[in-house]
Amino acid sequence: MHFSIPLATRSCAATALACLFGCASTRSVTSPDAKNHGGELRLAEARGVRPEPASTQLLVRYLRAGGVYFEWQGRALMTLPFATNYPLFGDLERVVGGHTGPRPDLVMHDAIYEQKLAPDERAIEHVLQGGLKLAQIDVLLAGHSHYDHLGDVRPIAERYAKNARIYVNSTGANMLSGSPGLSERVESFQGECGFLPRDYAAKGQLIRFRAIRSEHAPNLEVLGRTLAWPLGEVTKPWTTPFEQHRLLELRAGTTHAFLIDFLDPKDPKRVAFRVHYQDAASSPPAGYPPAEWLTDRAVDLEVLTLPGRETLPPSETRYPVGILRQTGARHALVIHYEDFFRNVLKADGQSNGVRLIPTLAGRAERDFLHAVASTIRDPASGPCRDPERVEGLCADSFTLPLPGEWLLFDTAMPARPRSPESTRGAP
């Protein structure tokens, strides 16, 4: 059973969430398939500094949540990160009929359902510091419009990625339509059949992407029921600025995955490196690139969001197995695992540490990483350079990077057509 969280039932949902998130979230990630850190990684922010890529290397940095920075030949594309980690509950006051005390019924003030968008400028600056070529970002990209993907777009676009076009689904475009100075830079990819930006070839751009209709798995399962942050569409353009709206008003819209190509500067018709970015967990075959799109080159790097597999019914192709079989990926980058109800910074401006999303604690993260390792069977030609030096967890088949971590991927590899027969299944 799957349902959204309407206002009428928010107290029940709040109770379930409080029970789940009230427990301390874990500070580590474990995978017997990893070949570094003894298979158990203590979560923290990355410490490494920006490396300078060779002419044949793609530079990647994991930011936070769904945010990944891709730099190629001096230009960049960035999937939108999120740093404003709203608390699940604000002030809770036990007030009934003017009397205070240990009453079972709570009046919630500033619970997550009631909060307005209020970007944390300090946290955003912290996440984007340290070597990103922000002026060279041509594309800001979000596959759906929940607040943890789109919520920080205004300060990111206005203060940092000032030259970037913002590509979102039609719901995101409608929600941003009332924001002066921002709406003019927004473009919906929904319904587009070809590669974007539309003029990438005419301008000699070497980064292009293509949207693939997908879906969003439920956020969590409680007592046999799956709960999802409000889904659905915003069908009419907002006439008031984005940040005058509550978190609950943001809808996911139609979720999309992306095929992102990095083109050879010597022959711009040739794909030098191919990424498939899965914006959220989905049921097969949502988000899969059609096989005919991969006849010239299979996917080199699969970017996978970690939450969601645990809420989907078991099957031979349960996320992420089916996607990895379809794309024939050489390596997977596993992201969006850190607890986004926990502030990025302490009051003194220091890092508040990193913890795993509570729904992933236990077996969920180990099962996910094992599914990846069991599906990518031919990683010997994979692009992960010196995996033992990766700060996060790394195997031949996957990397789970720490927030802020830099990675280099070698593009000097032969093109390889999709070959699903070479990637056999996982449990």
Tab-separated table of C-alpha atoms in Angstrom:
chain	number	residue	atom	x	y	z
A	1	MET	CA	0.000	0.000	0.000
A	2	HIS	CA	1.265	3.431	-0.914
A	3	PHE	CA	-0.078	6.796	0.108
A	4	SER	CA	1.009	10.411	0.356
A	5	ILE	CA	0.842	12.448	3.549
A	6	PRO	CA	-2.199	14.747	3.421
A	7	LEU	CA	-2.602	17.398	6.052
A	8	ALA	CA	-5.482	15.500	7.641
A	9	THR	CA	-3.250	12.553	8.511
A	10	ARG	CA	-0.049	14.391	9.267
A	11	SER	CA	-0.194	13.665	13.004
A	12	CYS	CA	-0.224	9.918	12.331
A	13	ALA	CA	2.643	10.280	9.903
A	14	ALA	CA	4.483	12.455	12.398
A	15	THR	CA	4.129	9.777	15.069
A	16	ALA	CA	5.589	7.147	12.740
A	17	LEU	CA	8.415	9.426	11.707
A	18	ALA	CA	9.149	10.384	15.295
A	19	CYS	CA	9.450	6.732	16.284
A	20	LEU	CA	11.755	6.062	13.376
A	21	PHE	CA	13.917	9.175	13.432
A	22	GLY	CA	13.905	9.625	17.185
A	23	CYS	CA	16.572	6.962	17.454
A	24	ALA	CA	20.157	8.055	16.887
A	25	SER	CA	21.157	7.535	13.290
A	26	THR	CA	24.254	5.486	12.659
A	27	ARG	CA	27.626	7.116	12.067
A	28	SER	CA	29.048	4.399	9.816
A	29	VAL	CA	28.425	2.387	6.663
A	30	THR	CA	29.337	-1.278	6.353
A	31	SER	CA	29.907	-3.453	3.301
A	32	PRO	CA	31.743	-6.791	3.215
A	33	ASP	CA	32.176	-6.149	-0.528
A	34	ALA	CA	34.319	-3.051	0.038
A	35	LYS	CA	38.087	-3.409	-0.268
A	36	ASN	CA	39.150	-0.483	1.927
A	37	HIS	CA	38.597	0.677	5.518
A	38	GLY	CA	38.158	-2.967	6.505
A	39	GLY	CA	34.680	-2.833	5.027
A	40	GLU	CA	33.358	-0.356	7.611
A	41	LEU	CA	33.536	3.391	7.093
A	42	ARG	CA	33.116	5.994	9.813
A	43	LEU	CA	31.108	8.745	8.143
A	44	ALA	CA	32.588	12.233	8.029
A	45	GLU	CA	33.174	15.042	5.590
A	46	ALA	CA	35.911	14.416	3.037
A	47	ARG	CA	39.312	16.008	3.685
A	48	GLY	CA	40.904	15.750	0.253
A	49	VAL	CA	41.657	18.783	-1.905
A	50	ARG	CA	40.799	19.274	-5.538
A	51	PRO	CA	43.033	17.250	-7.886
A	52	GLU	CA	43.843	18.615	-11.320
A	53	PRO	CA	42.429	16.287	-13.968
A	54	ALA	CA	44.451	15.160	-16.948
A	55	SER	CA	43.007	15.914	-20.370
A	56	THR	CA	41.396	12.461	-20.483
A	57	GLN	CA	39.918	12.520	-16.980
A	58	LEU	CA	36.443	13.443	-15.776
A	59	LEU	CA	36.536	15.247	-12.434
A	60	VAL	CA	33.653	14.423	-10.105
A	61	ARG	CA	32.788	15.763	-6.674
A	62	TYR	CA	30.039	14.462	-4.435
A	63	LEU	CA	28.374	17.381	-2.662
A	64	ARG	CA	25.368	16.241	-0.617
A	65	ALA	CA	21.970	14.604	-1.129
A	66	GLY	CA	21.499	14.347	-4.920
A	67	GLY	CA	24.283	16.814	-5.677
A	68	VAL	CA	27.136	15.746	-7.959
A	69	TYR	CA	29.525	18.105	-9.756
A	70	PHE	CA	30.903	16.877	-13.104
A	71	GLU	CA	33.749	18.848	-14.699
A	72	TRP	CA	34.958	18.071	-18.221
A	73	GLN	CA	37.330	20.078	-20.403
A	74	GLY	CA	36.930	23.174	-18.213
A	75	ARG	CA	33.097	23.208	-18.183
A	76	ALA	CA	30.705	21.666	-15.686
A	77	LEU	CA	27.247	20.228	-15.069
A	78	MET	CA	25.917	19.955	-11.522
A	79	THR	CA	22.935	18.053	-10.196
A	80	LEU	CA	21.524	20.249	-7.455
A	81	PRO	CA	22.872	19.612	-3.948
A	82	PHE	CA	20.975	20.310	-0.743
A	83	ALA	CA	22.490	21.810	2.403
A	84	THR	CA	19.501	23.318	4.262
A	85	ASN	CA	18.671	20.351	6.435
A	86	TYR	CA	15.366	21.236	8.072
A	87	PRO	CA	14.744	19.477	11.393
A	88	LEU	CA	11.976	16.911	11.368
A	89	PHE	CA	10.398	18.685	14.322
A	90	GLY	CA	10.923	22.204	15.592
A	91	ASP	CA	9.557	23.341	18.920
A	92	LEU	CA	7.031	20.919	20.393
A	93	GLU	CA	4.757	22.413	23.005
A	94	ARG	CA	2.456	20.355	25.163
A	95	VAL	CA	-0.482	22.733	25.258
A	96	VAL	CA	-4.105	21.679	25.415
A	97	GLY	CA	-6.851	24.072	26.478
A	98	GLY	CA	-4.325	26.543	27.888
A	99	HIS	CA	-2.795	23.987	30.264
A	100	THR	CA	0.700	22.588	29.954
A	101	GLY	CA	1.829	19.216	31.149
A	102	PRO	CA	2.582	15.646	30.126
A	103	ARG	CA	-0.405	15.310	27.829
A	104	PRO	CA	-0.403	12.712	25.035
A	105	ASP	CA	-1.667	15.160	22.427
A	106	LEU	CA	0.895	17.597	21.039
A	107	VAL	CA	0.490	20.874	19.266
A	108	MET	CA	3.346	21.032	16.779
A	109	HIS	CA	5.006	24.350	16.043
A	110	ASP	CA	7.369	24.534	13.107
A	111	ALA	CA	7.159	20.822	12.407
A	112	ILE	CA	8.499	19.961	8.983
A	113	TYR	CA	4.988	20.110	7.553
A	114	GLU	CA	4.683	23.776	8.545
A	115	GLN	CA	8.152	25.111	7.743
A	116	LYS	CA	8.692	27.559	4.944
A	117	LEU	CA	11.624	27.346	2.588
A	118	ALA	CA	14.483	29.205	4.252
A	119	PRO	CA	17.843	28.348	2.646
A	120	ASP	CA	20.748	28.093	5.063
A	121	GLU	CA	23.271	30.383	3.350
A	122	ARG	CA	26.165	29.328	5.620
A	123	ALA	CA	25.603	25.647	4.970
A	124	ILE	CA	25.292	26.177	1.213
A	125	GLU	CA	28.555	28.133	1.154
A	126	HIS	CA	30.209	25.358	3.157
A	127	VAL	CA	29.079	22.664	0.718
A	128	LEU	CA	30.155	24.631	-2.374
A	129	GLN	CA	33.562	25.779	-1.138
A	130	GLY	CA	36.912	24.295	-2.009
A	131	GLY	CA	37.676	24.181	-5.702
A	132	LEU	CA	34.447	24.034	-7.681
A	133	LYS	CA	34.601	26.094	-10.877
A	134	LEU	CA	31.226	27.639	-10.238
A	135	ALA	CA	31.359	30.191	-13.063
A	136	GLN	CA	31.943	27.328	-15.529
A	137	ILE	CA	28.743	25.471	-14.610
A	138	ASP	CA	26.480	25.538	-17.670
A	139	VAL	CA	23.711	23.264	-16.356
A	140	LEU	CA	21.971	22.905	-12.980
A	141	LEU	CA	19.831	19.784	-12.993
A	142	ALA	CA	17.189	18.186	-10.752
A	143	GLY	CA	15.217	15.082	-11.676
A	144	HIS	CA	12.295	15.822	-9.350
A	145	SER	CA	11.129	18.738	-7.262
A	146	HIS	CA	11.078	17.642	-3.631
A	147	TYR	CA	12.652	20.190	-1.302
A	148	ASP	CA	15.803	18.104	-0.766
A	149	HIS	CA	16.556	18.425	-4.484
A	150	LEU	CA	15.210	21.841	-5.407
A	151	GLY	CA	15.071	23.669	-2.075
A	152	ASP	CA	18.443	25.463	-2.328
A	153	VAL	CA	18.233	26.363	-6.014
A	154	ARG	CA	17.763	30.112	-5.536
A	155	PRO	CA	20.980	30.921	-3.651
A	156	ILE	CA	22.963	28.369	-5.680
A	157	ALA	CA	21.850	29.874	-8.987
A	158	GLU	CA	22.011	33.522	-7.904
A	159	ARG	CA	25.226	33.555	-5.854
A	160	TYR	CA	27.347	30.719	-7.219
A	161	ALA	CA	26.382	29.174	-10.570
A	162	LYS	CA	25.444	32.543	-12.059
A	163	ASN	CA	25.844	31.467	-15.691
A	164	ALA	CA	23.942	28.186	-15.507
A	165	ARG	CA	20.611	27.287	-17.026
A	166	ILE	CA	18.302	25.478	-14.591
A	167	TYR	CA	16.659	22.322	-15.945
A	168	VAL	CA	13.748	20.849	-13.993
A	169	ASN	CA	10.507	18.990	-14.612
A	170	SER	CA	7.321	20.916	-15.443
A	171	THR	CA	6.293	21.012	-11.780
A	172	GLY	CA	9.636	22.571	-10.851
A	173	ALA	CA	9.312	25.113	-13.652
A	174	ASN	CA	5.853	26.090	-12.410
A	175	MET	CA	7.047	26.428	-8.828
A	176	LEU	CA	9.961	28.662	-9.856
A	177	SER	CA	7.878	30.843	-12.184
A	178	GLY	CA	7.170	33.452	-9.510
A	179	SER	CA	10.807	34.101	-8.639
A	180	PRO	CA	12.117	37.180	-10.494
A	181	GLY	CA	15.624	36.796	-11.847
A	182	LEU	CA	15.386	33.023	-11.597
A	183	SER	CA	12.398	32.049	-13.715
A	184	GLU	CA	14.063	33.455	-16.856
A	185	ARG	CA	16.819	30.868	-16.497
A	186	VAL	CA	14.518	27.889	-15.952
A	187	GLU	CA	13.730	25.340	-18.641
A	188	SER	CA	11.635	22.211	-18.369
A	189	PHE	CA	13.080	19.029	-19.834
A	190	GLN	CA	9.745	17.223	-19.523
A	191	GLY	CA	8.537	16.033	-22.904
A	192	GLU	CA	11.868	16.734	-24.608
A	193	CYS	CA	12.952	13.813	-26.786
A	194	GLY	CA	16.518	14.799	-27.639
A	195	PHE	CA	19.657	16.000	-25.925
A	196	LEU	CA	19.831	19.248	-23.977
A	197	PRO	CA	20.952	22.003	-24.007
A	198	ARG	CA	19.341	22.252	-27.435
A	199	ASP	CA	22.218	24.311	-28.835
A	200	TYR	CA	25.051	22.278	-27.289
A	201	ALA	CA	26.474	21.304	-30.693
A	202	ALA	CA	26.229	24.799	-32.194
A	203	LYS	CA	28.034	26.267	-29.206
A	204	GLY	CA	30.688	23.555	-29.188
A	205	GLN	CA	29.655	22.350	-25.736
A	206	LEU	CA	31.024	18.961	-24.751
A	207	ILE	CA	28.449	18.080	-22.070
A	208	ARG	CA	24.895	17.069	-22.938
A	209	PHE	CA	22.087	15.227	-21.156
A	210	ARG	CA	18.879	13.446	-21.986
A	211	ALA	CA	15.918	13.033	-19.607
A	212	ILE	CA	14.295	9.628	-19.041
A	213	ARG	CA	10.887	9.319	-17.390
A	214	SER	CA	11.200	7.528	-14.082
A	215	GLU	CA	9.415	7.372	-10.706
A	216	HIS	CA	10.054	7.902	-7.005
A	217	ALA	CA	9.911	4.978	-4.579
A	218	PRO	CA	8.139	5.476	-1.226
A	219	ASN	CA	10.240	7.189	1.434
A	220	LEU	CA	9.730	4.625	4.176
A	221	GLU	CA	7.677	1.637	5.272
A	222	VAL	CA	5.907	1.495	8.638
A	223	LEU	CA	3.731	-1.442	9.756
A	224	GLY	CA	3.312	-2.669	6.200
A	225	ARG	CA	2.374	0.728	4.813
A	226	THR	CA	4.633	2.830	2.654
A	227	LEU	CA	4.781	6.568	3.265
A	228	ALA	CA	5.736	9.103	0.645
A	229	TRP	CA	6.393	12.812	0.877
A	230	PRO	CA	3.710	14.521	-1.213
A	231	LEU	CA	3.853	13.408	-4.799
A	232	GLY	CA	1.780	14.809	-7.649
A	233	GLU	CA	2.128	17.837	-9.889
A	234	VAL	CA	1.976	21.612	-9.638
A	235	THR	CA	0.025	22.404	-12.795
A	236	LYS	CA	-0.286	26.185	-12.558
A	237	PRO	CA	2.629	28.641	-12.415
A	238	TRP	CA	3.230	30.142	-8.996
A	239	THR	CA	2.942	33.912	-8.934
A	240	THR	CA	4.772	34.388	-5.633
A	241	PRO	CA	8.483	33.756	-4.972
A	242	PHE	CA	9.595	30.198	-4.325
A	243	GLU	CA	10.707	30.855	-0.754
A	244	GLN	CA	7.331	32.162	0.349
A	245	HIS	CA	6.006	28.601	0.175
A	246	ARG	CA	6.022	25.794	2.714
A	247	LEU	CA	7.976	22.581	2.248
A	248	LEU	CA	4.711	20.684	2.043
A	249	GLU	CA	3.649	22.706	-0.992
A	250	LEU	CA	6.543	21.395	-3.063
A	251	ARG	CA	5.527	18.395	-5.129
A	252	ALA	CA	7.835	15.868	-6.737
A	253	GLY	CA	6.270	16.175	-10.161
A	254	THR	CA	7.260	13.531	-12.675
A	255	THR	CA	10.597	12.052	-11.651
A	256	HIS	CA	13.275	11.670	-14.320
A	257	ALA	CA	16.606	9.930	-14.618
A	258	PHE	CA	19.339	11.219	-16.946
A	259	LEU	CA	21.820	9.976	-19.493
A	260	ILE	CA	24.748	12.421	-19.376
A	261	ASP	CA	27.388	12.377	-22.121
A	262	PHE	CA	30.867	13.887	-22.038
A	263	LEU	CA	32.027	14.312	-25.617
A	264	ASP	CA	35.483	13.895	-27.144
A	265	PRO	CA	36.987	17.362	-27.837
A	266	LYS	CA	38.820	15.932	-30.863
A	267	ASP	CA	35.650	14.377	-32.253
A	268	PRO	CA	32.524	15.913	-30.644
A	269	LYS	CA	30.320	13.291	-32.267
A	270	ARG	CA	31.982	10.615	-30.142
A	271	VAL	CA	31.034	9.984	-26.514
A	272	ALA	CA	34.181	9.875	-24.378
A	273	PHE	CA	32.391	8.957	-21.140
A	274	ARG	CA	28.764	8.191	-20.329
A	275	VAL	CA	26.919	8.567	-17.019
A	276	HIS	CA	23.464	7.359	-16.089
A	277	TYR	CA	22.087	9.300	-13.132
A	278	GLN	CA	19.160	7.717	-11.291
A	279	ASP	CA	17.472	10.546	-9.402
A	280	ALA	CA	15.466	8.260	-7.075
A	281	ALA	CA	14.832	4.558	-6.533
A	282	SER	CA	12.243	3.216	-8.958
A	283	SER	CA	10.404	0.063	-9.950
A	284	PRO	CA	11.540	-1.633	-13.171
A	285	PRO	CA	11.741	-0.366	-15.862
A	286	ALA	CA	11.223	3.260	-14.764
A	287	GLY	CA	14.323	5.324	-15.445
A	288	TYR	CA	15.943	2.774	-17.747
A	289	PRO	CA	17.578	4.203	-20.873
A	290	PRO	CA	16.253	2.416	-23.973
A	291	ALA	CA	18.662	-0.177	-25.336
A	292	GLU	CA	18.946	1.663	-28.653
A	293	TRP	CA	20.427	4.673	-26.841
A	294	LEU	CA	23.321	2.488	-25.703
A	295	THR	CA	24.299	0.840	-28.963
A	296	ASP	CA	27.290	3.141	-29.452
A	297	ARG	CA	28.478	3.050	-25.860
A	298	ALA	CA	27.307	1.431	-22.642
A	299	VAL	CA	27.254	3.407	-19.418
A	300	ASP	CA	30.631	3.938	-17.803
A	301	LEU	CA	29.447	5.322	-14.454
A	302	GLU	CA	26.079	4.661	-12.836
A	303	VAL	CA	25.043	7.216	-10.186
A	304	LEU	CA	22.583	5.644	-7.741
A	305	THR	CA	20.688	7.163	-4.833
A	306	LEU	CA	20.864	4.777	-1.886
A	307	PRO	CA	17.393	5.111	-0.235
A	308	GLY	CA	14.296	3.400	-1.600
A	309	ARG	CA	15.286	-0.173	-2.393
A	310	GLU	CA	14.081	-1.235	1.056
A	311	THR	CA	10.523	0.006	0.323
A	312	LEU	CA	10.168	-1.802	-3.019
A	313	PRO	CA	8.883	-5.384	-3.311
A	314	PRO	CA	11.571	-8.068	-3.744
A	315	SER	CA	12.207	-9.239	-7.279
A	316	GLU	CA	15.091	-10.320	-9.498
A	317	THR	CA	15.286	-6.819	-10.921
A	318	ARG	CA	14.622	-4.809	-7.767
A	319	TYR	CA	16.466	-1.495	-7.764
A	320	PRO	CA	19.346	-1.154	-8.502
A	321	VAL	CA	19.837	-4.578	-10.152
A	322	GLY	CA	17.619	-4.049	-13.180
A	323	ILE	CA	19.102	-0.648	-13.929
A	324	LEU	CA	22.658	-1.973	-13.766
A	325	ARG	CA	21.755	-4.855	-16.074
A	326	GLN	CA	20.157	-2.457	-18.544
A	327	THR	CA	22.985	0.075	-18.643
A	328	GLY	CA	25.915	-2.368	-18.486
A	329	ALA	CA	27.697	0.083	-16.167
A	330	ARG	CA	31.360	-0.459	-15.304
A	331	HIS	CA	31.157	1.260	-11.919
A	332	ALA	CA	28.537	2.765	-9.566
A	333	LEU	CA	28.688	5.941	-7.491
A	334	VAL	CA	26.303	5.590	-4.537
A	335	ILE	CA	24.962	8.867	-3.103
A	336	HIS	CA	22.170	10.579	-1.120
A	337	TYR	CA	22.678	8.495	2.001
A	338	GLU	CA	23.340	11.115	4.686
A	339	ASP	CA	20.681	12.222	7.170
A	340	PHE	CA	19.168	15.431	5.772
A	341	PHE	CA	17.237	16.210	8.970
A	342	ARG	CA	20.562	16.944	10.675
A	343	ASN	CA	22.144	20.398	10.371
A	344	VAL	CA	25.255	20.530	8.192
A	345	LEU	CA	26.930	23.020	10.552
A	346	LYS	CA	26.963	23.571	14.297
A	347	ALA	CA	26.161	26.981	15.766
A	348	ASP	CA	29.868	27.871	15.740
A	349	GLY	CA	30.130	27.154	12.012
A	350	GLN	CA	32.020	23.879	12.395
A	351	SER	CA	30.923	20.696	10.659
A	352	ASN	CA	28.162	18.844	12.473
A	353	GLY	CA	29.403	15.487	11.229
A	354	VAL	CA	27.676	13.014	8.942
A	355	ARG	CA	25.206	10.295	9.821
A	356	LEU	CA	23.325	7.749	7.760
A	357	ILE	CA	19.620	8.260	7.050
A	358	PRO	CA	17.952	6.218	9.843
A	359	THR	CA	15.829	4.213	7.391
A	360	LEU	CA	19.055	2.769	5.960
A	361	ALA	CA	20.557	1.632	9.250
A	362	GLY	CA	20.927	-2.100	9.755
A	363	ARG	CA	20.957	-4.263	6.646
A	364	ALA	CA	19.597	-1.828	4.078
A	365	GLU	CA	22.891	-0.220	3.066
A	366	ARG	CA	24.767	-3.551	3.095
A	367	ASP	CA	22.086	-5.208	0.958
A	368	PHE	CA	22.149	-2.340	-1.522
A	369	LEU	CA	25.933	-2.349	-1.934
A	370	HIS	CA	25.982	-6.134	-2.206
A	371	ALA	CA	23.356	-5.958	-4.954
A	372	VAL	CA	25.638	-3.560	-6.853
A	373	ALA	CA	28.739	-5.699	-6.335
A	374	SER	CA	26.901	-8.858	-7.385
A	375	THR	CA	25.484	-7.278	-10.542
A	376	ILE	CA	28.542	-5.501	-11.941
A	377	ARG	CA	30.506	-8.632	-12.786
A	378	ASP	CA	33.127	-7.199	-15.110
A	379	PRO	CA	34.689	-4.238	-13.274
A	380	ALA	CA	38.272	-4.990	-14.324
A	381	SER	CA	38.064	-2.353	-17.046
A	382	GLY	CA	36.277	0.048	-14.707
A	383	PRO	CA	37.202	3.698	-14.368
A	384	CYS	CA	37.844	3.898	-10.607
A	385	ARG	CA	41.404	5.176	-10.288
A	386	ASP	CA	43.396	3.912	-7.266
A	387	PRO	CA	40.323	2.787	-5.323
A	388	GLU	CA	42.358	2.104	-2.190
A	389	ARG	CA	42.885	5.861	-1.858
A	390	VAL	CA	39.204	6.741	-2.048
A	391	GLU	CA	38.084	8.344	1.214
A	392	GLY	CA	34.680	6.665	1.116
A	393	LEU	CA	33.977	2.962	0.728
A	394	CYS	CA	35.184	1.522	-2.564
A	395	ALA	CA	35.083	-1.804	-4.339
A	396	ASP	CA	35.995	-2.602	-7.921
A	397	SER	CA	32.308	-2.191	-8.722
A	398	PHE	CA	31.241	0.789	-6.577
A	399	THR	CA	32.291	3.874	-4.639
A	400	LEU	CA	30.310	5.393	-1.788
A	401	PRO	CA	31.994	8.813	-1.498
A	402	LEU	CA	32.086	11.031	1.563
A	403	PRO	CA	30.376	14.427	1.245
A	404	GLY	CA	32.809	16.783	-0.462
A	405	GLU	CA	34.965	14.001	-1.908
A	406	TRP	CA	36.801	14.441	-5.230
A	407	LEU	CA	37.124	11.557	-7.685
A	408	LEU	CA	38.842	11.157	-11.042
A	409	PHE	CA	37.483	8.843	-13.717
A	410	ASP	CA	39.594	7.898	-16.707
A	411	THR	CA	37.867	8.373	-20.066
A	412	ALA	CA	40.682	6.809	-22.091
A	413	MET	CA	38.790	3.533	-22.395
A	414	PRO	CA	37.460	1.853	-25.514
A	415	ALA	CA	33.807	2.310	-26.352
A	416	ARG	CA	31.807	-0.695	-25.263
A	417	PRO	CA	28.303	-1.431	-26.567
A	418	ARG	CA	25.678	-2.464	-24.075
A	419	SER	CA	25.991	-6.158	-23.297
A	420	PRO	CA	23.415	-7.196	-20.684
A	421	GLU	CA	24.513	-10.825	-20.964
A	422	SER	CA	27.805	-9.886	-19.279
A	423	THR	CA	26.078	-8.546	-16.138
A	424	ARG	CA	24.200	-11.261	-14.343
A	425	GLY	CA	21.786	-10.816	-11.510
A	426	ALA	CA	21.947	-10.289	-7.776
A	427	PRO	CA	19.498	-11.241	-5.052
